mmCIF file of C-alpha atoms in Angstrom:
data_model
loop_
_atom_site.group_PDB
_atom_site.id
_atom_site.type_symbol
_atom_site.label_atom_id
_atom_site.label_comp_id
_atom_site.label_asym_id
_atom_site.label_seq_id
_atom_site.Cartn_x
_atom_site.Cartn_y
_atom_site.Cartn_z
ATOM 1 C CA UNK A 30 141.901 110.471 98.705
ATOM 2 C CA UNK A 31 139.954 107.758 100.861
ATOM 3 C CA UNK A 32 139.092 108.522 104.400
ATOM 4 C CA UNK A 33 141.731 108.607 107.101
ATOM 5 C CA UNK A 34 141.238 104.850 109.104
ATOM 6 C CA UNK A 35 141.283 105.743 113.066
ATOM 7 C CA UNK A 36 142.529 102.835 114.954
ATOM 8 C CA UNK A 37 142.348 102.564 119.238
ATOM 9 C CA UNK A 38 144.245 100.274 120.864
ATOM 10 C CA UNK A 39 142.890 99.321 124.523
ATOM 11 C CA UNK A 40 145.996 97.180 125.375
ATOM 12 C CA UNK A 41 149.629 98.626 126.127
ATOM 13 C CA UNK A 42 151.419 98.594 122.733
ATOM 14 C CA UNK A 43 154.858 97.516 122.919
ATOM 15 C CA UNK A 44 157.384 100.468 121.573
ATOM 16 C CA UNK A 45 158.912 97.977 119.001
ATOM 17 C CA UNK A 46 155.523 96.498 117.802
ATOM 18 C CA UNK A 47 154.142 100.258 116.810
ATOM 19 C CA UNK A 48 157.178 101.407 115.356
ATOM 20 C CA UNK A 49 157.373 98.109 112.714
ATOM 21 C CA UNK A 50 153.290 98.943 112.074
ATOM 22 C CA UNK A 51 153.900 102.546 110.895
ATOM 23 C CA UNK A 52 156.668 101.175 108.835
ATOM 24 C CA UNK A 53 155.078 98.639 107.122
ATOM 25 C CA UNK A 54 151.951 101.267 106.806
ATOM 26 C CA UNK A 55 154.016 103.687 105.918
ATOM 27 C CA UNK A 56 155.171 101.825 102.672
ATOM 28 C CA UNK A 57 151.194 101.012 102.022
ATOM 29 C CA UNK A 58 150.389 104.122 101.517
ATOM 30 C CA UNK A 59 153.077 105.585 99.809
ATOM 31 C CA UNK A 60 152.553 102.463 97.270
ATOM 32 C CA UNK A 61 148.557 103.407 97.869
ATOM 33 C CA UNK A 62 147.595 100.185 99.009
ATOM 34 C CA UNK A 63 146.207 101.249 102.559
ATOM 35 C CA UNK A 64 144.737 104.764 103.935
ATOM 36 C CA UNK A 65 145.731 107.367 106.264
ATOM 37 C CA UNK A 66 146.253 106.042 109.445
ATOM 38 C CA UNK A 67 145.621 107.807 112.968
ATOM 39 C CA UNK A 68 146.155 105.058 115.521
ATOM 40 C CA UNK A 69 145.868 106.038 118.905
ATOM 41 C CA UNK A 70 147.427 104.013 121.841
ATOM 42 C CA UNK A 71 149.192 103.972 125.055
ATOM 43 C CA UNK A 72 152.903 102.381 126.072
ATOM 44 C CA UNK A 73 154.110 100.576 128.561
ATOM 45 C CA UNK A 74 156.993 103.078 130.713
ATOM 46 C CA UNK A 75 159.515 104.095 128.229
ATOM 47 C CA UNK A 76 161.922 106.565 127.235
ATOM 48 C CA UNK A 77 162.180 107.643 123.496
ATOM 49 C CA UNK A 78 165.584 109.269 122.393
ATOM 50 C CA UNK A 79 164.859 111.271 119.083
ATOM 51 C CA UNK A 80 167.464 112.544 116.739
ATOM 52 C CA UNK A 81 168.389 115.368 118.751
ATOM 53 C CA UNK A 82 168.447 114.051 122.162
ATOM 54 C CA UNK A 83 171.641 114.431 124.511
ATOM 55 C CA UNK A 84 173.201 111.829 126.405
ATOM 56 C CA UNK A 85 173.623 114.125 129.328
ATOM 57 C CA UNK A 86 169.953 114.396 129.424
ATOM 58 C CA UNK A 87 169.368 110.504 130.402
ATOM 59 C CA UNK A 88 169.242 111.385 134.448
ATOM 60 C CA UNK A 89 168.629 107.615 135.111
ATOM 61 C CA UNK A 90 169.172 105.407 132.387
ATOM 62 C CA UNK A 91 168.076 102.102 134.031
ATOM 63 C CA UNK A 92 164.586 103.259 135.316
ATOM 64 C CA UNK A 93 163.140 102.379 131.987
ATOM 65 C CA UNK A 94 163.709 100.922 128.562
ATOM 66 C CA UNK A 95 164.960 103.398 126.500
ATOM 67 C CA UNK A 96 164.292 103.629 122.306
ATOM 68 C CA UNK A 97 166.505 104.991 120.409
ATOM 69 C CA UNK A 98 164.276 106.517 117.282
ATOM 70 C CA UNK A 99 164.365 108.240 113.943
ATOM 71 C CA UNK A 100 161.841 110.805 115.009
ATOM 72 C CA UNK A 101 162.910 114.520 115.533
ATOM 73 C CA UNK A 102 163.648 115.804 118.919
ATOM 74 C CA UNK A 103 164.489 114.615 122.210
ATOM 75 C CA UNK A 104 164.179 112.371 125.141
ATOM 76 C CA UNK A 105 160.552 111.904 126.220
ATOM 77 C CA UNK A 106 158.462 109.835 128.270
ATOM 78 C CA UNK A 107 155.867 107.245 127.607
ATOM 79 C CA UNK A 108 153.560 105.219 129.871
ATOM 80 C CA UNK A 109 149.941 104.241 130.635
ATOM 81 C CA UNK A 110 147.725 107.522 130.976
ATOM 82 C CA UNK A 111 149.334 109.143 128.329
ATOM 83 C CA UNK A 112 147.320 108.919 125.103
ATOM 84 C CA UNK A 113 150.095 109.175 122.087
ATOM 85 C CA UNK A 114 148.564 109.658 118.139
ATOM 86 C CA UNK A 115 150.652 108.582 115.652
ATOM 87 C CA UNK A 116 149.778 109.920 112.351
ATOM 88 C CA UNK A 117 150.822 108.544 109.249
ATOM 89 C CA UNK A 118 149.704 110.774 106.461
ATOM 90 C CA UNK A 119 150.773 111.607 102.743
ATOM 91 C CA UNK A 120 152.181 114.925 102.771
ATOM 92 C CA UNK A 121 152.522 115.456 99.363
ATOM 93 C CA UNK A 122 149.088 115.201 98.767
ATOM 94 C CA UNK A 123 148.386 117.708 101.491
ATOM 95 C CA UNK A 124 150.572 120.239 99.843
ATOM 96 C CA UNK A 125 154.465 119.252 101.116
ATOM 97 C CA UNK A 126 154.521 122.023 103.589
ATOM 98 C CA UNK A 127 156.146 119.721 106.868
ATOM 99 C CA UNK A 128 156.076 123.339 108.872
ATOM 100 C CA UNK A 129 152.493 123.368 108.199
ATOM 101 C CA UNK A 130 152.224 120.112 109.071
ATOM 102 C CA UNK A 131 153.871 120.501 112.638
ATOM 103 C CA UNK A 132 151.785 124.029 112.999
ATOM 104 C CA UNK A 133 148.497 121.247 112.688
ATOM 105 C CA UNK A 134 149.617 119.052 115.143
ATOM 106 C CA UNK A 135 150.243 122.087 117.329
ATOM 107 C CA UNK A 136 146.598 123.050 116.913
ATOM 108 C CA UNK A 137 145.133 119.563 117.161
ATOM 109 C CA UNK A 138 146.528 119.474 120.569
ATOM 110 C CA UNK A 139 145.072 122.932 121.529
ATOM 111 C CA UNK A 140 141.976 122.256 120.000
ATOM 112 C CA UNK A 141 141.684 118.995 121.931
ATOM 113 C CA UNK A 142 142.395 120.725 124.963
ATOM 114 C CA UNK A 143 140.459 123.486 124.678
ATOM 115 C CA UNK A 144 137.434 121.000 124.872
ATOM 116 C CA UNK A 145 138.270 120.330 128.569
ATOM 117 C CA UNK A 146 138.443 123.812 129.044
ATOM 118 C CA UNK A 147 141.970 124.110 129.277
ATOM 119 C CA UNK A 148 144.543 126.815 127.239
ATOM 120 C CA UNK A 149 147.618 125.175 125.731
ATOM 121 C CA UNK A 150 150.081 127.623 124.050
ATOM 122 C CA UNK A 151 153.216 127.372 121.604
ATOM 123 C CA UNK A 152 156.543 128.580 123.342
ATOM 124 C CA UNK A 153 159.109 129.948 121.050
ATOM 125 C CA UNK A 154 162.457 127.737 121.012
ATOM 126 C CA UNK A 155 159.882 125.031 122.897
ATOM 127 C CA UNK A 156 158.477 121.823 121.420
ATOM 128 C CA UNK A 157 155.374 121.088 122.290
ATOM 129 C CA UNK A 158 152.218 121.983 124.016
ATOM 130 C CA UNK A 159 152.507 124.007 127.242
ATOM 131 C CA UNK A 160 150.233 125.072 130.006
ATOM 132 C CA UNK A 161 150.124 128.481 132.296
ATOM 133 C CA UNK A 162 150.047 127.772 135.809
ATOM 134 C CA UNK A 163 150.553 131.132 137.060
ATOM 135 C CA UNK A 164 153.061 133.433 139.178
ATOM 136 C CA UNK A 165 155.268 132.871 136.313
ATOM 137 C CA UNK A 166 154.864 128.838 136.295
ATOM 138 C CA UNK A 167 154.315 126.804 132.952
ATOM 139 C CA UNK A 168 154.397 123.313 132.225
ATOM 140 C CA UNK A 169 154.481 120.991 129.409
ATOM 141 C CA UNK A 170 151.232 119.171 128.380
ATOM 142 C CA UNK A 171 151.503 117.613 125.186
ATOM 143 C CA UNK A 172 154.547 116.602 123.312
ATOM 144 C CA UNK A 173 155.078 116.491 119.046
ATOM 145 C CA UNK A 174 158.205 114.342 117.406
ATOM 146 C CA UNK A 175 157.570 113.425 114.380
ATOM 147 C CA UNK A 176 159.150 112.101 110.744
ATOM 148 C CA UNK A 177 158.643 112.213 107.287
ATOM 149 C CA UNK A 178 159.677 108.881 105.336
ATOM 150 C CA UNK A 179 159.092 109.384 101.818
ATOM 151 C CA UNK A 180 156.644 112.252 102.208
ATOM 152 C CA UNK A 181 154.519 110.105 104.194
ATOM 153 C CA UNK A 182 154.644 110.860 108.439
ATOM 154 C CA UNK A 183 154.919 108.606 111.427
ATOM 155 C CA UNK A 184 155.400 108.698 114.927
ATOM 156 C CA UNK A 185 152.964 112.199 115.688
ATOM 157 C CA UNK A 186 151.996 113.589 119.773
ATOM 158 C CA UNK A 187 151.582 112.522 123.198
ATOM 159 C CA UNK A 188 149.232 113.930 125.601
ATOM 160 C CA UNK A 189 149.050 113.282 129.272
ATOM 161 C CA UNK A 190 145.842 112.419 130.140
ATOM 162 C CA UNK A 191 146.744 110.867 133.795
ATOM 163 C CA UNK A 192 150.250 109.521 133.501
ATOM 164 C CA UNK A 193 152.559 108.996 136.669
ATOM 165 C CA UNK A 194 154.219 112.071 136.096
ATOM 166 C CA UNK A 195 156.886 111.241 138.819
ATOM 167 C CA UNK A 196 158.190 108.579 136.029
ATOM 168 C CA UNK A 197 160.146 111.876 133.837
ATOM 169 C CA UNK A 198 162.677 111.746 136.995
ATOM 170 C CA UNK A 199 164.799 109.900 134.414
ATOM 171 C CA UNK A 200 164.678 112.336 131.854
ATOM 172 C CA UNK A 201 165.303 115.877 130.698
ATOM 173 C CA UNK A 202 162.140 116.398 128.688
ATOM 174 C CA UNK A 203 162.860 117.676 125.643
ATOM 175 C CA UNK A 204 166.208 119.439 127.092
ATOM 176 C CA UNK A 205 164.016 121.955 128.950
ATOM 177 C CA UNK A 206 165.005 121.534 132.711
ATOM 178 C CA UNK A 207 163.657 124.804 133.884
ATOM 179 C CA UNK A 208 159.445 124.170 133.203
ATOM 180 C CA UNK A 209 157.651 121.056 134.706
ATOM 181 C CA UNK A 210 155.430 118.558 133.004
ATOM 182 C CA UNK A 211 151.436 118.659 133.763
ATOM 183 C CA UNK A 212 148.937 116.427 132.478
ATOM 184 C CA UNK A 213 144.704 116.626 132.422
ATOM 185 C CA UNK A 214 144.477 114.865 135.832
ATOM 186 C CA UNK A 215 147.195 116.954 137.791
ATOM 187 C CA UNK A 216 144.995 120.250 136.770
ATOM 188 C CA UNK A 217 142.359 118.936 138.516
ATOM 189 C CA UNK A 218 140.428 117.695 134.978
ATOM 190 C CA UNK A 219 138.875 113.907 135.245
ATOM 191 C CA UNK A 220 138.975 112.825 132.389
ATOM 192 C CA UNK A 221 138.135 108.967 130.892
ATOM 193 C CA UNK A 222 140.036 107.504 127.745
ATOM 194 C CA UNK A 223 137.526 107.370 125.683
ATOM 195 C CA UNK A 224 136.237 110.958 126.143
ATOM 196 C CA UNK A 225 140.198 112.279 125.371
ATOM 197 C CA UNK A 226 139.980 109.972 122.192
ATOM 198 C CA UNK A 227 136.450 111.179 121.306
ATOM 199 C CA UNK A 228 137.630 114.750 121.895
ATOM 200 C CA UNK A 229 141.310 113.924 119.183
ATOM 201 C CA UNK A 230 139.312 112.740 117.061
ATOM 202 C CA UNK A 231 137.127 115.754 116.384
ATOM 203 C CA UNK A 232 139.225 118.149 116.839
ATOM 204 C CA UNK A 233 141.680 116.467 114.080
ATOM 205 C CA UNK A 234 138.488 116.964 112.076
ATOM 206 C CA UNK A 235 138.417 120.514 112.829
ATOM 207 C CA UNK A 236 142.211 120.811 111.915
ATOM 208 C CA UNK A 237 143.078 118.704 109.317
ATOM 209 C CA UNK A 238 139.746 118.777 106.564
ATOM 210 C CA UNK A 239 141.166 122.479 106.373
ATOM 211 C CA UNK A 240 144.197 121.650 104.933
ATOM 212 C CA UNK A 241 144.453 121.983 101.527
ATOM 213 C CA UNK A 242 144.824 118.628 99.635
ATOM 214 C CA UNK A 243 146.329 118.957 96.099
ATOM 215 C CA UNK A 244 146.572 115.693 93.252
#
């Protein structure tokens, strides 16, 4: 297999614009015309409605665009500060497993994390990446929606780097109204772009050269 491409995108990537890139690369690979892709990015404010997500669960439906998408999952929240990775991979020549896959992207986000010196945990029944904050407090860090298009993935994680985290008023975030939402900044952790990408990027390496890779 050739060597995963990383792409970073400086300038806010319209929601529309990424999702007709993965497509198109998407159908590249699976006809093996173009490598892996990892593109990292950030969105202008958005809300993301994945297959899952309730009506009920829109709070304020004209705050911000909202996308209706073929990922799994919920409503969520995008905007500057949050650094999403979508990851467009072939599955089936990493072995098929999709739980496996979602278990990586679990423990790229923790491993990422953990290089700022901060513990993100699985919940069970919980998407995502959370955070303890103590006395019983938790709060979502990362995010994970993702979809499998003829074994190849798109769409992939978000994590909040220094997002205006007042801007999930709209939403219920991935139907869990009893836990906050936290990001790098609001536990006290200054942290640049560039050193979050730097950081994704080698923990992916960590993560995903151990998968086994069959073909």
């Amino acid at each position: 297999m050739a060597a995963i491409e990383w792409r970073i995108s400086d300038a806010l990537i319209p929601y529309e614009e990424a999702e007709a890139e993965m497509a198109a690369r998407v159908e590249a690979i699976r006809a093996g015309t173009a490598p892996e892709l990892v593109w990292l990015l950030e969105h202008p404010p958005l809300y993301t409605a994945g297959t899952s997500a309730r009506d009920a669960d829109l709070i304020e439906p004209g705050l911000f665009p909202v996308h209706r998408t073929g990922r799994g999952g919920q409503f969520t929240y995008h905007g500057p500060g949050q650094r999403v990775g979508y990851v467009m991979l072939d599955l089936k020549a990493r072995g098929g497993d999709v739980r496996a896959f979602v278990h990586d992207l679990e423990e790229w986000l923790i491993c990422t994390l953990a290089r700022f010196n901060v513990t993100g945990e699985r919940r069970a029944g919980r998407v995502g990446i959370w955070t303890d904050e103590g006395g019983g407090a938790e709060s979502k860090i990362a995010a994970i929606g993702v979809r499998i298009r003829h074994w190849v993935t798109l769409h992939g994680v978000s994590l909040n780097v220094d997002p205006d985290l007042t801007h999930y008023r709209g939403i219920v975030p991935c139907g869990v109204s009893e836990h906050g939402v936290t990001s790098l900044a609001a536990l006290g952790i200054t942290a640049a772009m560039p050193e979050v990408d730097a950081a994704l990027k080698a923990a992916f390496a960590d993560v995903f050269t151990a998968t086994a890779r069959v073909g």
